[in-house]
PDB file of N, CA and C in Angstrom:
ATOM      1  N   UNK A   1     -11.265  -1.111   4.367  1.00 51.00           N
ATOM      2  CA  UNK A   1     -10.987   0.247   4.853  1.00 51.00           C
ATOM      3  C   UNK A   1      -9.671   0.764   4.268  1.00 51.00           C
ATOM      4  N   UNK A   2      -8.573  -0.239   4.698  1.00 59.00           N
ATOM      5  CA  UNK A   2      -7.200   0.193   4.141  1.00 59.00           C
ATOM      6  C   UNK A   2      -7.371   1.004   2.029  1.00 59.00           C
ATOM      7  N   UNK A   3      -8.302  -0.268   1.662  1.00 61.00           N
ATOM      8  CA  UNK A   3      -8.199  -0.043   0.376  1.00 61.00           C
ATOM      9  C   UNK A   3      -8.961   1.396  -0.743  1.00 61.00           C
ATOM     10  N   UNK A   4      -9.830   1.722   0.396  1.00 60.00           N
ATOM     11  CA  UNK A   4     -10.224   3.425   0.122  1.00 60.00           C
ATOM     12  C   UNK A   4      -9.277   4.111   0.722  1.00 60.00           C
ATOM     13  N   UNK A   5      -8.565   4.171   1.571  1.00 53.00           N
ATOM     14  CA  UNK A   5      -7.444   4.596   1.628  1.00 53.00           C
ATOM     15  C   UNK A   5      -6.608   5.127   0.412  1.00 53.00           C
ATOM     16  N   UNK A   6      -6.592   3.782  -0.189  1.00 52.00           N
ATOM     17  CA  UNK A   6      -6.007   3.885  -1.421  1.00 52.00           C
ATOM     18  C   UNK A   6      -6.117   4.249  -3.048  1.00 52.00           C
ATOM     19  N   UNK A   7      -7.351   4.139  -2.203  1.00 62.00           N
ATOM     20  CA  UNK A   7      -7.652   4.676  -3.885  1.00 62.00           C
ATOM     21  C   UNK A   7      -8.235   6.206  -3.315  1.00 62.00           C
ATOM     22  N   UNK A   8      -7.937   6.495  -2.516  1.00 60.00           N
ATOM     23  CA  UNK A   8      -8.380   8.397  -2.653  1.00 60.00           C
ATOM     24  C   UNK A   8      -6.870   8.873  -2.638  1.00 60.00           C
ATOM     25  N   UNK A   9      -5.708   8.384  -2.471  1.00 75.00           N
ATOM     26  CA  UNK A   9      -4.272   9.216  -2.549  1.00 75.00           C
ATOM     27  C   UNK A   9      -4.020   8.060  -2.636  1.00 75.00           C
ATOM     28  N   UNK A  10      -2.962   8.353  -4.297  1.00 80.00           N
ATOM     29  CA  UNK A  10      -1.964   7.678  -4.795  1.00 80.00           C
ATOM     30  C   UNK A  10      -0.485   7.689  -4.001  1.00 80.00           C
ATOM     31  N   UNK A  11      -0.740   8.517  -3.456  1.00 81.00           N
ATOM     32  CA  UNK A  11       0.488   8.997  -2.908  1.00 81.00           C
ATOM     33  C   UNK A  11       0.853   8.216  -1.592  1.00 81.00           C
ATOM     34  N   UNK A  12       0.182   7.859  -0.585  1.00 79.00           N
ATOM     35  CA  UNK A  12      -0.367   7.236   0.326  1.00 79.00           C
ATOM     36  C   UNK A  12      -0.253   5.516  -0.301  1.00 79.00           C
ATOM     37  N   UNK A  13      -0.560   5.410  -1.734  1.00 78.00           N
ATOM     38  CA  UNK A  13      -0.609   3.828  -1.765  1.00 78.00           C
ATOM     39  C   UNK A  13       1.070   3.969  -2.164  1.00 78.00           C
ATOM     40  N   UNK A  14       1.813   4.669  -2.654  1.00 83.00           N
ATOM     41  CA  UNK A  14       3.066   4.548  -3.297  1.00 83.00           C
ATOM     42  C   UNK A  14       3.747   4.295  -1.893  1.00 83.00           C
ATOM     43  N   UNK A  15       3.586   5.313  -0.700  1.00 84.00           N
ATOM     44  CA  UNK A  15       4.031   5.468   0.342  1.00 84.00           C
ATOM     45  C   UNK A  15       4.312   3.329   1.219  1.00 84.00           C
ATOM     46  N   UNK A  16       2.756   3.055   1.489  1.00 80.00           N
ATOM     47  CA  UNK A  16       2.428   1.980   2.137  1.00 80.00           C
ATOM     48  C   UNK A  16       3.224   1.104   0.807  1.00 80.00           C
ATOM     49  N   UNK A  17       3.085   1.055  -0.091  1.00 78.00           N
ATOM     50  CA  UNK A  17       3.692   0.029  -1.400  1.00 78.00           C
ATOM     51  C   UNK A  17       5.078  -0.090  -0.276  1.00 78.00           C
ATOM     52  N   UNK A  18       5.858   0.927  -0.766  1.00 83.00           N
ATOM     53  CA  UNK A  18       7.284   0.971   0.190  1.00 83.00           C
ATOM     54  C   UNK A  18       7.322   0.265   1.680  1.00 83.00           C
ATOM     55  N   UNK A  19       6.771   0.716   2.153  1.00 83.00           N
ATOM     56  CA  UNK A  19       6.877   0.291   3.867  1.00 83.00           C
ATOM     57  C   UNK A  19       6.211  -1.194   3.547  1.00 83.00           C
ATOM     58  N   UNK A  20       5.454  -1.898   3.037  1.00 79.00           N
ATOM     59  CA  UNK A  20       4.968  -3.496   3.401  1.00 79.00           C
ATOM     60  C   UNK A  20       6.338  -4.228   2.533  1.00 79.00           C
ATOM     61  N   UNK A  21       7.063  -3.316   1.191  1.00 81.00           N
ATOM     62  CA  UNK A  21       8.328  -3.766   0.952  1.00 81.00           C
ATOM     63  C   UNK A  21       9.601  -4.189   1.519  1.00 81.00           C
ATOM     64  N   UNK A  22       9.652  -2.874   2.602  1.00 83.00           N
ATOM     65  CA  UNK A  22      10.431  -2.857   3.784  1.00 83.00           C
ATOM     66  C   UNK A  22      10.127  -3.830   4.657  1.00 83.00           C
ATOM     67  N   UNK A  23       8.779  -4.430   4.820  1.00 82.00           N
ATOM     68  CA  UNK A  23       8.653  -5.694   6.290  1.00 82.00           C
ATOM     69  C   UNK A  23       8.248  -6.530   5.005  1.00 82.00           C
ATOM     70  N   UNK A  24       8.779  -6.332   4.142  1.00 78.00           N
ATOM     71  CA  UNK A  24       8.824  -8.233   3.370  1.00 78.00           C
ATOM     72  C   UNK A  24       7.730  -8.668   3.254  1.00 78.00           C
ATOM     73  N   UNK A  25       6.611  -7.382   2.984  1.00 70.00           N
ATOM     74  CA  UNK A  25       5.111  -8.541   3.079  1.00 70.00           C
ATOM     75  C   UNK A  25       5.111  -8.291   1.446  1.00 70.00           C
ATOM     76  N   UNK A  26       4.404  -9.109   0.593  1.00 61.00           N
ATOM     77  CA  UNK A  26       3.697  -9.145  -0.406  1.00 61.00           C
ATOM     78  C   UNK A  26       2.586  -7.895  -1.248  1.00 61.00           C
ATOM     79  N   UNK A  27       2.904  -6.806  -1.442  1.00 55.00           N
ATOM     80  CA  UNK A  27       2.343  -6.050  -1.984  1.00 55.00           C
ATOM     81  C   UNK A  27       1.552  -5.977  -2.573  1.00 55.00           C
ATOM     82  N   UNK A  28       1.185  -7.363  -2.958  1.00 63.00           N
ATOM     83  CA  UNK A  28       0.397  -7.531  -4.226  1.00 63.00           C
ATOM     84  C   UNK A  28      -0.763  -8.299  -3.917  1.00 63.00           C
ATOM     85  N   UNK A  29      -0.217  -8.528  -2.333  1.00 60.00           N
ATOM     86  CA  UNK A  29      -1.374  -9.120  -1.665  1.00 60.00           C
ATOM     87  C   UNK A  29      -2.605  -8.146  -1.178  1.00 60.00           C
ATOM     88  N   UNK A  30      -2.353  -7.064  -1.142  1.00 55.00           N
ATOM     89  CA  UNK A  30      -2.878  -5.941  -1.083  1.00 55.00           C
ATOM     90  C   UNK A  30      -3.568  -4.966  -2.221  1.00 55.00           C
ATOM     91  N   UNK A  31      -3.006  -5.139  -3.571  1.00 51.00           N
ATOM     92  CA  UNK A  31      -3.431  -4.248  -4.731  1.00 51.00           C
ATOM     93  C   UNK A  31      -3.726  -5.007  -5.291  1.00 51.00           C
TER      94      UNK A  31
END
C-alpha cells in the first residue's frame, strides 16, 4: 500500500525518504 503511495507522488516519497531518516530507519529498506 505504502509503496503506490509512492510511486504516484515523488514528492510524498522525497517527503517519507526524510522522516524514516529522521527515526533512523533504513530507507532503503523501503525503495
Amino acid at each position: 500500500m505504502a509503496t503506490v503511495n509512492f510511486r504516484v507522488s515523488d514528492s510524498l516519497k522525497e517527503k517519507s525518504y526524510l522522516v524514516l531518516k529522521e527515526q533512523g530507519i533504513a530507507p532503503t529498506d523501503f525503495f
